[in-house]
MMTF fields as JSON, N, C-alpha, C and O atoms, coordinates in Angstrom:
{
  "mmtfVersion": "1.0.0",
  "mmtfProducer": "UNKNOWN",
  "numBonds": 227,
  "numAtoms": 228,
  "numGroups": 57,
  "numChains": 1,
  "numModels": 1,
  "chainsPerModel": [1],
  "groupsPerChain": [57],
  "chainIdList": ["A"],
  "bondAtomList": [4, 2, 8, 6, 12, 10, 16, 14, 20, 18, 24, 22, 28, 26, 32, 30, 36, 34, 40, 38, 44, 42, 48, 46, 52, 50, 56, 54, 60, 58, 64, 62, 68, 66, 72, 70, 76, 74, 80, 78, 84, 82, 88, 86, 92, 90, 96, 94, 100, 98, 104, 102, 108, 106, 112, 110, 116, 114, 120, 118, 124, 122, 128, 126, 132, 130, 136, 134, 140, 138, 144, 142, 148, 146, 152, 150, 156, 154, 160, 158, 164, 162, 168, 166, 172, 170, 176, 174, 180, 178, 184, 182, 188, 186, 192, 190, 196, 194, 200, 198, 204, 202, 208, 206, 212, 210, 216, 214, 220, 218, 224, 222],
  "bondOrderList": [1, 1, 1, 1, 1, 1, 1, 1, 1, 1, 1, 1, 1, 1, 1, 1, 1, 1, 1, 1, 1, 1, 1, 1, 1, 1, 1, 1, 1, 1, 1, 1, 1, 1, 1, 1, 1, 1, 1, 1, 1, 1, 1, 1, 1, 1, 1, 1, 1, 1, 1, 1, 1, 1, 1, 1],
  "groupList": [{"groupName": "UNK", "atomNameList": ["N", "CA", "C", "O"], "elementList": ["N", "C", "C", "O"], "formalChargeList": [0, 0, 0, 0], "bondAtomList": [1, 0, 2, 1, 3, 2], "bondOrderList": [1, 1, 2], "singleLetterCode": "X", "chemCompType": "L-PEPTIDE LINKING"}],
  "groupTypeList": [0, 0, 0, 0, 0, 0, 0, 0, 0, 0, 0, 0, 0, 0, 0, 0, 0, 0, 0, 0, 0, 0, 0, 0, 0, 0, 0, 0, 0, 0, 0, 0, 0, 0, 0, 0, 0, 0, 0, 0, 0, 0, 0, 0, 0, 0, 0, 0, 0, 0, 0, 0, 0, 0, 0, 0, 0],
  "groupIdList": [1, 2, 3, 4, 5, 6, 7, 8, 9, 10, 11, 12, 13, 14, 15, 16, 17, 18, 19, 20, 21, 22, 23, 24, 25, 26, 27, 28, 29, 30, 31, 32, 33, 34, 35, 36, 37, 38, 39, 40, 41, 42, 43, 44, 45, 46, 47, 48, 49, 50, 51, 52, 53, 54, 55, 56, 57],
  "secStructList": [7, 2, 2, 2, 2, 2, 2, 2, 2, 2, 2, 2, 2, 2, 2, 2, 2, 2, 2, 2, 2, 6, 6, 1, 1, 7, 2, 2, 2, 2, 2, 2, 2, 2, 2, 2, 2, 2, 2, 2, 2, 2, 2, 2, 2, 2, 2, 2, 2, 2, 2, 2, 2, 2, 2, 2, 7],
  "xCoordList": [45.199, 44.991, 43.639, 42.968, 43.319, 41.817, 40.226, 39.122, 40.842, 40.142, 39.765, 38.67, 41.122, 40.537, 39.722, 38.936, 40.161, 39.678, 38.04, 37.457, 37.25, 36.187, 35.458, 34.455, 36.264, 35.8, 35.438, 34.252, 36.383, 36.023, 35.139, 34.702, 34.662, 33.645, 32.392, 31.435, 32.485, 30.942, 30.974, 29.851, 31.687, 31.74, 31.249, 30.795, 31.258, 30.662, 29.053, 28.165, 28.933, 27.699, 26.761, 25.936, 27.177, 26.195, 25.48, 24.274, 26.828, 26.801, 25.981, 25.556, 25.86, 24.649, 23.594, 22.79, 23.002, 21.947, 21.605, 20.438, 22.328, 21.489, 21.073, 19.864, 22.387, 21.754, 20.522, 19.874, 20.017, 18.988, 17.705, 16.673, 17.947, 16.947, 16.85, 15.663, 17.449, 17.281, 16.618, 15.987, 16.84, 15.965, 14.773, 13.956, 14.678, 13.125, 12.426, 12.735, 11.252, 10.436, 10.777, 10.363, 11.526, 11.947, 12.864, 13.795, 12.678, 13.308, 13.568, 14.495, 12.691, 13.2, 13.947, 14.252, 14.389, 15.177, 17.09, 18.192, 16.54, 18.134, 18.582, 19.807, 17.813, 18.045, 19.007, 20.219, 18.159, 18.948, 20.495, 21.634, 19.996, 21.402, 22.487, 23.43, 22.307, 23.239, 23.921, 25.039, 23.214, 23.274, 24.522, 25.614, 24.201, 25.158, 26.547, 27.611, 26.561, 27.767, 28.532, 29.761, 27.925, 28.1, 29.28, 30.491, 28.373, 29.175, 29.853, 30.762, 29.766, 30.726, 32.14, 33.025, 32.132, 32.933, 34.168, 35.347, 33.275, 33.422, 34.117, 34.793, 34.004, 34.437, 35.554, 36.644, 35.327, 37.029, 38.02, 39.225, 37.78, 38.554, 39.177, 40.239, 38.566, 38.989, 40.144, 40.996, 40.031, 40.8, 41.613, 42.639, 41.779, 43.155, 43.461, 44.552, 43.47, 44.603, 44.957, 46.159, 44.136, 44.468, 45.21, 46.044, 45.332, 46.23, 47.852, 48.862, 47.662, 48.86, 49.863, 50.979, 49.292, 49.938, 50.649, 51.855, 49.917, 50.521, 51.672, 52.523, 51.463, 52.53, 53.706, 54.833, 53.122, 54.663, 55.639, 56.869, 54.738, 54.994, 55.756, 56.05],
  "yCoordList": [36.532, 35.111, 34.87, 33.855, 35.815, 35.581, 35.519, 35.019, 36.339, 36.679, 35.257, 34.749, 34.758, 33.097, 32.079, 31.274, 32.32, 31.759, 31.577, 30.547, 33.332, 33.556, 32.857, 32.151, 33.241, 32.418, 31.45, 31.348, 30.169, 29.339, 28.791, 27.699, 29.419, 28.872, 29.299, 28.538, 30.701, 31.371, 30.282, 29.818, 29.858, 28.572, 27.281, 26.598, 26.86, 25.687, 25.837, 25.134, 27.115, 27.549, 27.37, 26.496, 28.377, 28.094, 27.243, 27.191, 26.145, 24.452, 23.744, 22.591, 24.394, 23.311, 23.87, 22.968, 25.006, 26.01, 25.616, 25.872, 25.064, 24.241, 23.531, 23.301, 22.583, 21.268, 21.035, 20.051, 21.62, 21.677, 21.984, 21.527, 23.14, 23.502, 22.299, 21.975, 21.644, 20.667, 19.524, 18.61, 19.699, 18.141, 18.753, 17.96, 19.777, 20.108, 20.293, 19.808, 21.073, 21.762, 22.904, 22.736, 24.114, 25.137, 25.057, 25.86, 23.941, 23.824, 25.305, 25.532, 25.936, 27.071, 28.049, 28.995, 27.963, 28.687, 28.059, 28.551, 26.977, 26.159, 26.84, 26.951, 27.559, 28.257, 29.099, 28.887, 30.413, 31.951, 31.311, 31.739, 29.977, 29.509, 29.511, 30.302, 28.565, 27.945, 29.347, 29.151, 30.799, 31.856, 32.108, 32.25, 32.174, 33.267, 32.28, 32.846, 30.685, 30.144, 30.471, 30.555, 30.617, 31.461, 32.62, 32.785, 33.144, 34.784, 34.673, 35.501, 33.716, 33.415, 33.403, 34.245, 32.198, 31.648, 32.668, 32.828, 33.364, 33.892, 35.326, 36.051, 35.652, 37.01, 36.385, 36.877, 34.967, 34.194, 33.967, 33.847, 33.926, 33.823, 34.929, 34.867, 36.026, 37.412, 38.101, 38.956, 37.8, 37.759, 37.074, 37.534, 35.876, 35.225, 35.545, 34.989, 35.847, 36.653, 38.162, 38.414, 39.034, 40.044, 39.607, 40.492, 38.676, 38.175, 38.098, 38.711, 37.134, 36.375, 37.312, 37.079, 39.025, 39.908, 40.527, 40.767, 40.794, 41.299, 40.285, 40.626, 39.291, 38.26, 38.554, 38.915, 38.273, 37.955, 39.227, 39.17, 40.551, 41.585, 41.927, 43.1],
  "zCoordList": [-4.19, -3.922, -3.254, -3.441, -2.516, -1.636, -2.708, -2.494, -3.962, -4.951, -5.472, -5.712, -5.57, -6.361, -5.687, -6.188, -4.053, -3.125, -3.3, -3.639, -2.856, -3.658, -4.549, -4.443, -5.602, -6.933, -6.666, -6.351, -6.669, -6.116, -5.448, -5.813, -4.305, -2.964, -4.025, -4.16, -4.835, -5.395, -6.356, -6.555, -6.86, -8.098, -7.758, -8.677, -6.69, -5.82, -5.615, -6.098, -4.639, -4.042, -5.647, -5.914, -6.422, -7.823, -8.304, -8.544, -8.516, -8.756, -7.66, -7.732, -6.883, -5.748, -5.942, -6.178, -5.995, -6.345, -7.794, -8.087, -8.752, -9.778, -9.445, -9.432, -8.834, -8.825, -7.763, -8.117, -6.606, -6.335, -6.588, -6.095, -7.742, -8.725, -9.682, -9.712, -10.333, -11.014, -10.313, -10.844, -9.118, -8.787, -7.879, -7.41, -7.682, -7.399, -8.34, -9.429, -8.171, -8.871, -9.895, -11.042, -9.595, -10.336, -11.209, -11.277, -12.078, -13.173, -14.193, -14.97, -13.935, -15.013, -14.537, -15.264, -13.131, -12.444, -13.031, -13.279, -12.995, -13.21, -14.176, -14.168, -15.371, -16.807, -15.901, -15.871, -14.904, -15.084, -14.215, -14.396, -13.088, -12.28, -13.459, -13.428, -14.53, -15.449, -16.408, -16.884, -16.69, -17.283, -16.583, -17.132, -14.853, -13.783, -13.781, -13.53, -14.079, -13.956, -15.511, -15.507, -16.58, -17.648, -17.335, -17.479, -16.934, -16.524, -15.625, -15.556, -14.611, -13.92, -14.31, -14.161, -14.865, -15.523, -16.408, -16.095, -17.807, -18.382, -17.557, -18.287, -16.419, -15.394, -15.276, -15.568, -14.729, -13.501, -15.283, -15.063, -16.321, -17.153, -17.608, -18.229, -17.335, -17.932, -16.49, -16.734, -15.752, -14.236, -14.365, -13.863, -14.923, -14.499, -15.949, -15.827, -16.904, -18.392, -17.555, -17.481, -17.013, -16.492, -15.264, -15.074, -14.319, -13.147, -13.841, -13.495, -14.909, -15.92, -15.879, -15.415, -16.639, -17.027, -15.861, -15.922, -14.787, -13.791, -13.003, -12.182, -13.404, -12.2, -13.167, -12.826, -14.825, -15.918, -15.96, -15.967, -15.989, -15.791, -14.594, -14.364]
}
């Protein structure tokens, strides 16, 4: 459960770290930000099918 917790807060922090890149200057930074919520994402989805199994299980 602390795991999702995590997720979560790193899922926020990201989302402000664009969006501050987006309204400054380092617009091309917002690219690799928007990549890591990508993989983010794509990690917290592969965790909760592997969570699923263990709870149904």
């Amino acid at each position: 459960m602390w795991l999702f917790i995590i997720n979560i807060f790193l899922f926020l922090g990201l989302c402000f770290v664009l969006l501050h890149f987006l309204a400054g200057e380092e617009r091309h930074l917002s690219i690799i930000i928007f990549f890591a919520i990508c993989l983010w994402f794509m990690s917290f989805i592969v965790w909760m099918l592997h969570f699923k199994d263990h709870v149904v299980a």
